[in-house]
Amino acid sequence: MNTMRSKVIKYFGIVGLLGLLASCEKDGEMVTMLSEPIPPTIVSMPEMKFYRTGDPNQIVEFKCTPVDPGFKASATYFLEIAPAGSEFANPLQLYSGPQDTLISFKVSELNAKLLTVFDGDKETNAEVRVRAILTVDAGTGAPGTGTNPFSYTSASLATVVRPYGLPRLDLIGTSYENWIESPNADGLYSGFVKLSSTEPFTLKNPDDDKVYGLNADGTAFVENESNSLASPETGWYKLAVNLNDGSFSLDAHMYGVVGSATPNGWGSPDIKMDYNRKKGFWEVTTDLGVGEIKFRKNDGWAWNLGLDGTDGQLKHDGSDIPVPSAGKYYITLTITQYEEPNEAGFYTMTKLN
């Protein structure tokens, strides 16, 4: 049965190719497909270590050779990049289209694409490849036709990528990797940071190495000062700094899980969550019993989220979230509105065992 099926597939594949060859013969040209078509290659590619101080309009180029099936053919090309060792399980597509020998980008364009997968301002090992999809359209559905095209992939090339992120200030002195960013590059920086009460910090601009510390009375961040700022307790905070006048604010943002399904019940301390910078949500893995939970801020009820319906949506003072069975859970909290009393968001709760 398998032998007959193989013969049928080969037959229709030949029919598909004959359709192409027949069309070429009508034009007076006879073509033959190589038994082993030559895949595309990447001849050269740019260094992908980018910095905010560089020229965002600079053109960078990937030079390639096209697939060679033994005759002149059109193909669709895909330029892909992935973290090293991932075997391109979920590659980032940098380009798709007919261009086969020269693929170019502005630095700003390529940087924006890289930031969707790779961390800003960090060097990451990666691999790049180019794929060619070749279609022989004879309408048979056989290998090489529109619904089952031939695919040829280049050897992957190793590289190091470093996309630049938003202008930032690094926190110096904390054991956690912390920074705050300026979305509009206007001297106004903010972000969530995880702090320890025993680790005071100063600020440093990684682009020009300028250091900022507190002034003598501790009311403003000033260039070349060494006085540091300490948090009142360990946990997550929102730090906002205005370098135009040195003013700053440091507000506790300690979101947690509370309820009868938690070890402390409806009392404090809550099960604290950590902020996932890359994904933009809060998360925790914890053991829960049968019962209910809610989310709240800083172990208090002025800010709290409960169910707003049954689809995972949350609202201020919403109803309790049921936990039907005991076990280990991975919980995420995405906050779409931080300001009380209009806080809102949605959650996921996945049982791990």
Short mmCIF file of C-alpha atoms in Angstrom, two decimals:
data_model
loop_
_atom_site.label_atom_id
_atom_site.label_comp_id
_atom_site.label_asym_id
_atom_site.label_seq_id
_atom_site.Cartn_x
_atom_site.Cartn_y
_atom_site.Cartn_z
CA MET A 1 0.00 0.00 0.00
CA ASN A 2 2.83 2.44 0.93
CA THR A 3 4.68 1.53 -2.28
CA MET A 4 1.60 2.28 -4.41
CA ARG A 5 1.03 5.60 -2.58
CA SER A 6 4.67 6.54 -3.17
CA LYS A 7 4.30 5.80 -6.86
CA VAL A 8 1.13 7.91 -7.04
CA ILE A 9 2.86 10.88 -5.35
CA LYS A 10 5.83 10.55 -7.67
CA TYR A 11 3.49 10.37 -10.66
CA PHE A 12 1.61 13.52 -9.72
CA GLY A 13 4.92 15.26 -8.91
CA ILE A 14 6.05 14.42 -12.42
CA VAL A 15 2.74 15.63 -13.82
CA GLY A 16 3.25 18.93 -11.96
CA LEU A 17 6.75 19.34 -13.32
CA LEU A 18 5.61 18.34 -16.81
CA GLY A 19 3.04 21.12 -16.62
CA LEU A 20 5.87 23.59 -16.01
CA LEU A 21 8.11 22.03 -18.63
CA ALA A 22 5.32 21.99 -21.19
CA SER A 23 4.71 25.70 -20.70
CA CYS A 24 8.42 26.33 -21.20
CA GLU A 25 8.50 24.13 -24.31
CA LYS A 26 5.76 26.27 -25.83
CA ASP A 27 8.17 29.18 -25.56
CA GLY A 28 10.85 27.13 -27.23
CA GLU A 29 12.83 26.48 -24.03
CA MET A 30 13.44 23.05 -22.49
CA VAL A 31 14.33 23.00 -18.75
CA THR A 32 15.33 20.22 -16.38
CA MET A 33 15.10 20.33 -12.58
CA LEU A 34 18.20 19.22 -10.71
CA SER A 35 17.82 16.03 -8.70
CA GLU A 36 19.29 17.96 -5.76
CA PRO A 37 18.57 21.70 -6.17
CA ILE A 38 21.16 24.01 -4.64
CA PRO A 39 19.71 25.81 -1.58
CA PRO A 40 20.13 29.55 -1.02
CA THR A 41 23.07 30.82 1.03
CA ILE A 42 23.89 33.86 3.15
CA VAL A 43 27.10 35.34 1.77
CA SER A 44 27.43 38.15 4.30
CA MET A 45 25.38 39.93 6.93
CA PRO A 46 25.81 43.07 9.02
CA GLU A 47 26.95 43.29 12.59
CA MET A 48 23.76 43.62 14.60
CA LYS A 49 25.09 45.40 17.70
CA PHE A 50 23.16 48.66 17.69
CA TYR A 51 23.43 51.67 20.01
CA ARG A 52 21.23 54.70 20.63
CA THR A 53 24.21 56.92 19.84
CA GLY A 54 24.48 55.46 16.32
CA ASP A 55 22.77 56.56 13.08
CA PRO A 56 19.23 55.10 12.98
CA ASN A 57 19.02 55.77 9.23
CA GLN A 58 22.16 53.82 8.32
CA ILE A 59 21.45 51.05 5.78
CA VAL A 60 22.55 47.52 6.66
CA GLU A 61 22.51 44.66 4.17
CA PHE A 62 22.20 40.88 4.01
CA LYS A 63 23.76 39.46 0.84
CA CYS A 64 22.51 36.07 -0.34
CA THR A 65 22.57 33.68 -3.27
CA PRO A 66 19.25 32.40 -4.66
CA VAL A 67 18.02 28.83 -4.77
CA ASP A 68 19.16 27.01 -7.92
CA PRO A 69 16.71 24.31 -9.08
CA GLY A 70 18.48 23.90 -12.41
CA PHE A 71 16.42 26.41 -14.34
CA LYS A 72 15.43 30.04 -13.90
CA ALA A 73 12.59 30.10 -11.37
CA SER A 74 10.89 32.54 -9.08
CA ALA A 75 10.69 31.83 -5.35
CA THR A 76 9.64 33.48 -2.12
CA TYR A 77 12.45 34.07 0.37
CA PHE A 78 12.26 34.27 4.16
CA LEU A 79 15.09 35.78 6.21
CA GLU A 80 14.83 34.44 9.76
CA ILE A 81 16.65 34.86 13.07
CA ALA A 82 16.31 32.93 16.32
CA PRO A 83 18.09 32.60 19.68
CA ALA A 84 21.10 30.30 19.45
CA GLY A 85 20.28 26.69 20.29
CA SER A 86 16.53 27.07 19.71
CA GLU A 87 16.72 25.20 16.39
CA PHE A 88 14.46 27.88 14.90
CA ALA A 89 11.49 26.51 16.83
CA ASN A 90 9.87 29.97 16.76
CA PRO A 91 11.97 32.17 14.48
CA LEU A 92 11.58 35.91 14.01
CA GLN A 93 10.86 36.69 10.36
CA LEU A 94 12.93 39.68 9.32
CA TYR A 95 11.89 39.64 5.66
CA SER A 96 9.65 37.77 3.21
CA GLY A 97 9.36 38.42 -0.50
CA PRO A 98 10.97 37.88 -3.90
CA GLN A 99 14.29 39.58 -3.11
CA ASP A 100 16.97 36.90 -3.32
CA THR A 101 20.43 38.52 -3.38
CA LEU A 102 20.24 41.73 -1.34
CA ILE A 103 17.95 42.40 1.62
CA SER A 104 18.42 45.80 3.27
CA PHE A 105 17.03 47.65 6.28
CA LYS A 106 17.46 50.93 8.08
CA VAL A 107 19.09 50.33 11.47
CA SER A 108 15.94 51.69 13.15
CA GLU A 109 13.74 49.21 11.22
CA LEU A 110 15.89 46.17 11.98
CA ASN A 111 16.32 47.26 15.60
CA ALA A 112 12.54 47.48 16.08
CA LYS A 113 12.12 43.94 14.71
CA LEU A 114 14.85 42.53 16.94
CA LEU A 115 13.32 44.09 20.06
CA THR A 116 10.21 41.91 19.64
CA VAL A 117 12.32 38.86 20.57
CA PHE A 118 15.64 40.02 22.04
CA ASP A 119 16.26 42.16 25.13
CA GLY A 120 17.31 45.74 24.55
CA ASP A 121 20.86 46.82 25.44
CA LYS A 122 22.00 43.21 25.92
CA GLU A 123 24.15 41.00 23.72
CA THR A 124 22.47 37.70 22.81
CA ASN A 125 23.80 34.83 20.73
CA ALA A 126 21.62 34.15 17.72
CA GLU A 127 21.45 32.29 14.40
CA VAL A 128 20.32 33.55 10.98
CA ARG A 129 19.11 31.60 7.96
CA VAL A 130 17.29 32.17 4.68
CA ARG A 131 14.59 29.86 3.31
CA ALA A 132 13.32 29.65 -0.25
CA ILE A 133 9.86 28.39 -1.13
CA LEU A 134 9.64 27.19 -4.76
CA THR A 135 6.25 26.42 -6.27
CA VAL A 136 5.59 24.52 -9.50
CA ASP A 137 1.93 25.35 -10.01
CA ALA A 138 0.28 22.54 -11.97
CA GLY A 139 -2.84 22.27 -9.84
CA THR A 140 -2.26 18.65 -8.81
CA GLY A 141 -1.53 19.07 -5.10
CA ALA A 142 1.60 16.97 -5.57
CA PRO A 143 5.03 17.85 -4.13
CA GLY A 144 6.20 21.12 -5.60
CA THR A 145 2.73 22.46 -6.38
CA GLY A 146 0.88 25.33 -4.76
CA THR A 147 -0.45 23.35 -1.81
CA ASN A 148 2.79 21.43 -1.25
CA PRO A 149 5.72 23.63 -2.33
CA PHE A 150 9.41 22.74 -2.30
CA SER A 151 11.37 24.34 0.56
CA TYR A 152 15.13 24.90 0.59
CA THR A 153 17.01 26.29 3.59
CA SER A 154 20.49 27.74 3.89
CA ALA A 155 22.99 26.75 6.53
CA SER A 156 22.51 28.88 9.63
CA LEU A 157 25.11 31.49 10.55
CA ALA A 158 25.98 32.40 14.14
CA THR A 159 25.90 36.03 15.21
CA VAL A 160 25.47 38.29 18.23
CA VAL A 161 22.58 40.75 18.38
CA ARG A 162 22.26 43.82 20.56
CA PRO A 163 19.21 45.96 19.80
CA TYR A 164 19.02 49.26 21.62
CA GLY A 165 16.06 49.96 23.85
CA LEU A 166 14.60 53.24 25.06
CA PRO A 167 16.85 55.80 26.77
CA ARG A 168 17.42 54.46 30.26
CA LEU A 169 18.94 54.96 33.68
CA ASP A 170 20.44 51.96 35.45
CA LEU A 171 20.12 51.54 39.21
CA ILE A 172 23.61 51.07 40.68
CA GLY A 173 23.94 49.26 44.00
CA THR A 174 21.01 46.83 43.85
CA SER A 175 21.46 43.07 43.52
CA TYR A 176 18.45 43.00 41.20
CA GLU A 177 18.92 44.10 37.58
CA ASN A 178 16.95 47.35 37.52
CA TRP A 179 16.50 50.27 35.14
CA ILE A 180 13.95 52.94 34.26
CA GLU A 181 13.21 54.27 30.77
CA SER A 182 12.28 57.51 29.01
CA PRO A 183 9.69 56.67 26.29
CA ASN A 184 9.83 60.18 24.78
CA ALA A 185 13.55 60.82 25.36
CA ASP A 186 12.59 63.99 27.23
CA GLY A 187 14.41 63.49 30.54
CA LEU A 188 11.39 61.87 32.21
CA TYR A 189 12.19 58.32 33.31
CA SER A 190 9.98 55.76 35.04
CA GLY A 191 9.49 52.04 35.54
CA PHE A 192 8.93 49.22 37.99
CA VAL A 193 12.01 48.25 40.02
CA LYS A 194 12.60 45.56 42.62
CA LEU A 195 14.46 46.94 45.64
CA SER A 196 15.92 45.77 48.93
CA SER A 197 15.77 48.04 51.96
CA THR A 198 19.43 47.19 52.67
CA GLU A 199 20.65 48.17 49.19
CA PRO A 200 20.54 51.93 48.53
CA PHE A 201 21.17 52.98 44.94
CA THR A 202 22.30 55.75 42.63
CA LEU A 203 21.52 56.17 38.92
CA LYS A 204 23.75 55.87 35.86
CA ASN A 205 23.16 56.70 32.19
CA PRO A 206 24.80 53.82 30.26
CA ASP A 207 25.13 55.94 27.12
CA ASP A 208 27.33 58.72 28.55
CA ASP A 209 28.32 57.19 31.94
CA LYS A 210 26.90 60.15 33.87
CA VAL A 211 26.06 59.27 37.47
CA TYR A 212 23.22 60.82 39.50
CA GLY A 213 22.89 60.75 43.29
CA LEU A 214 20.78 62.56 45.85
CA ASN A 215 21.56 66.11 46.86
CA ALA A 216 22.43 66.95 50.47
CA ASP A 217 18.83 67.13 51.69
CA GLY A 218 17.72 64.06 49.70
CA THR A 219 15.09 65.85 47.62
CA ALA A 220 16.53 65.58 44.09
CA PHE A 221 18.85 63.52 41.90
CA VAL A 222 21.85 65.60 40.84
CA GLU A 223 24.69 64.79 38.47
CA ASN A 224 27.99 63.75 40.10
CA GLU A 225 26.43 63.36 43.56
CA SER A 226 27.12 60.09 45.38
CA ASN A 227 24.35 60.08 48.01
CA SER A 228 22.12 57.04 47.49
CA LEU A 229 18.40 56.37 47.89
CA ALA A 230 17.04 53.41 49.89
CA SER A 231 13.56 51.89 49.80
CA PRO A 232 11.64 51.65 53.09
CA GLU A 233 11.13 47.89 52.64
CA THR A 234 11.98 45.12 50.20
CA GLY A 235 9.68 44.71 47.22
CA TRP A 236 8.49 46.27 43.97
CA TYR A 237 8.26 50.04 43.46
CA LYS A 238 7.50 52.47 40.68
CA LEU A 239 10.40 54.88 40.40
CA ALA A 240 9.92 58.12 38.45
CA VAL A 241 12.78 60.58 37.91
CA ASN A 242 12.76 63.95 36.15
CA LEU A 243 16.34 64.77 35.20
CA ASN A 244 15.27 68.22 34.03
CA ASP A 245 14.83 69.36 37.62
CA GLY A 246 16.01 66.31 39.63
CA SER A 247 12.65 65.57 41.21
CA PHE A 248 11.63 61.96 41.83
CA SER A 249 9.01 59.71 43.38
CA LEU A 250 9.24 56.17 44.75
CA ASP A 251 5.88 54.43 45.31
CA ALA A 252 5.28 50.87 46.50
CA HIS A 253 3.62 48.59 43.93
CA MET A 254 3.51 45.23 45.70
CA TYR A 255 0.76 43.18 44.08
CA GLY A 256 -0.24 39.93 45.70
CA VAL A 257 -2.70 37.06 45.92
CA VAL A 258 -4.97 36.92 48.97
CA GLY A 259 -7.89 34.70 49.97
CA SER A 260 -9.11 31.54 51.64
CA ALA A 261 -7.13 29.43 49.16
CA THR A 262 -3.82 30.95 50.38
CA PRO A 263 -1.87 29.99 53.54
CA ASN A 264 -2.67 33.31 55.27
CA GLY A 265 -6.33 33.35 54.29
CA TRP A 266 -7.79 36.83 53.87
CA GLY A 267 -5.10 38.35 56.09
CA SER A 268 -1.64 39.66 55.27
CA PRO A 269 1.03 39.16 54.14
CA ASP A 270 -0.23 38.30 50.67
CA ILE A 271 1.58 35.99 48.24
CA LYS A 272 3.69 38.58 46.42
CA MET A 273 4.01 38.61 42.63
CA ASP A 274 6.98 39.62 40.46
CA TYR A 275 6.85 41.88 37.42
CA ASN A 276 7.76 40.33 34.07
CA ARG A 277 9.36 43.21 32.15
CA LYS A 278 9.36 41.43 28.80
CA LYS A 279 5.70 40.46 28.88
CA GLY A 280 4.35 43.37 30.89
CA PHE A 281 2.45 41.41 33.53
CA TRP A 282 2.79 40.26 37.14
CA GLU A 283 3.31 36.56 37.88
CA VAL A 284 3.78 34.01 40.64
CA THR A 285 3.94 30.23 41.02
CA THR A 286 2.42 29.10 44.32
CA ASP A 287 0.51 26.39 46.13
CA LEU A 288 -3.21 26.98 46.66
CA GLY A 289 -5.91 25.07 48.46
CA VAL A 290 -9.60 24.83 47.60
CA GLY A 291 -11.22 28.23 48.17
CA GLU A 292 -11.21 31.72 46.69
CA ILE A 293 -8.64 34.40 45.87
CA LYS A 294 -8.45 38.05 44.87
CA PHE A 295 -5.62 40.39 43.94
CA ARG A 296 -4.68 43.47 45.94
CA LYS A 297 -1.94 46.08 46.28
CA ASN A 298 0.36 46.60 49.27
CA ASP A 299 -1.61 44.19 51.49
CA GLY A 300 -4.57 46.60 51.60
CA TRP A 301 -8.12 46.74 50.27
CA ALA A 302 -8.22 50.27 48.84
CA TRP A 303 -6.88 48.73 45.60
CA ASN A 304 -8.22 45.25 44.84
CA LEU A 305 -9.32 43.23 41.84
CA GLY A 306 -11.98 40.52 41.61
CA LEU A 307 -14.03 38.91 38.88
CA ASP A 308 -15.93 41.00 36.37
CA GLY A 309 -17.81 38.15 34.69
CA THR A 310 -16.35 34.72 33.99
CA ASP A 311 -13.83 35.34 31.18
CA GLY A 312 -10.87 36.33 33.33
CA GLN A 313 -11.68 40.05 33.33
CA LEU A 314 -11.14 41.87 36.63
CA LYS A 315 -12.55 45.04 38.19
CA HIS A 316 -12.33 47.04 41.41
CA ASP A 317 -14.10 45.20 44.25
CA GLY A 318 -15.07 42.37 41.91
CA SER A 319 -16.27 39.01 43.17
CA ASP A 320 -14.02 36.29 44.58
CA ILE A 321 -12.13 34.07 42.12
CA PRO A 322 -12.83 30.37 42.80
CA VAL A 323 -10.03 27.81 43.16
CA PRO A 324 -11.82 24.48 42.61
CA SER A 325 -8.95 22.12 43.51
CA ALA A 326 -5.74 22.21 45.51
CA GLY A 327 -2.36 22.22 43.78
CA LYS A 328 0.51 24.28 42.42
CA TYR A 329 -0.61 27.16 40.17
CA TYR A 330 1.07 29.60 37.81
CA ILE A 331 -0.85 32.88 38.01
CA THR A 332 -0.49 35.99 35.86
CA LEU A 333 -2.05 39.39 36.42
CA THR A 334 -2.17 41.92 33.57
CA ILE A 335 -3.18 45.35 34.87
CA THR A 336 -4.78 47.54 32.22
CA GLN A 337 -5.70 50.38 34.59
CA TYR A 338 -3.48 51.03 37.61
CA GLU A 339 -5.26 54.03 39.15
CA GLU A 340 -7.77 53.36 41.90
CA PRO A 341 -10.72 53.22 42.22
CA ASN A 342 -10.91 52.36 38.52
CA GLU A 343 -8.31 49.61 38.58
CA ALA A 344 -8.92 46.86 36.02
CA GLY A 345 -7.19 43.99 34.28
CA PHE A 346 -7.35 40.28 33.59
CA TYR A 347 -5.71 37.15 34.94
CA THR A 348 -4.76 33.59 34.01
CA MET A 349 -4.45 30.68 36.43
CA THR A 350 -2.84 27.46 35.23
CA LYS A 351 -2.67 24.36 37.40
CA LEU A 352 0.75 22.71 37.20
CA ASN A 353 -0.02 19.53 39.15
#
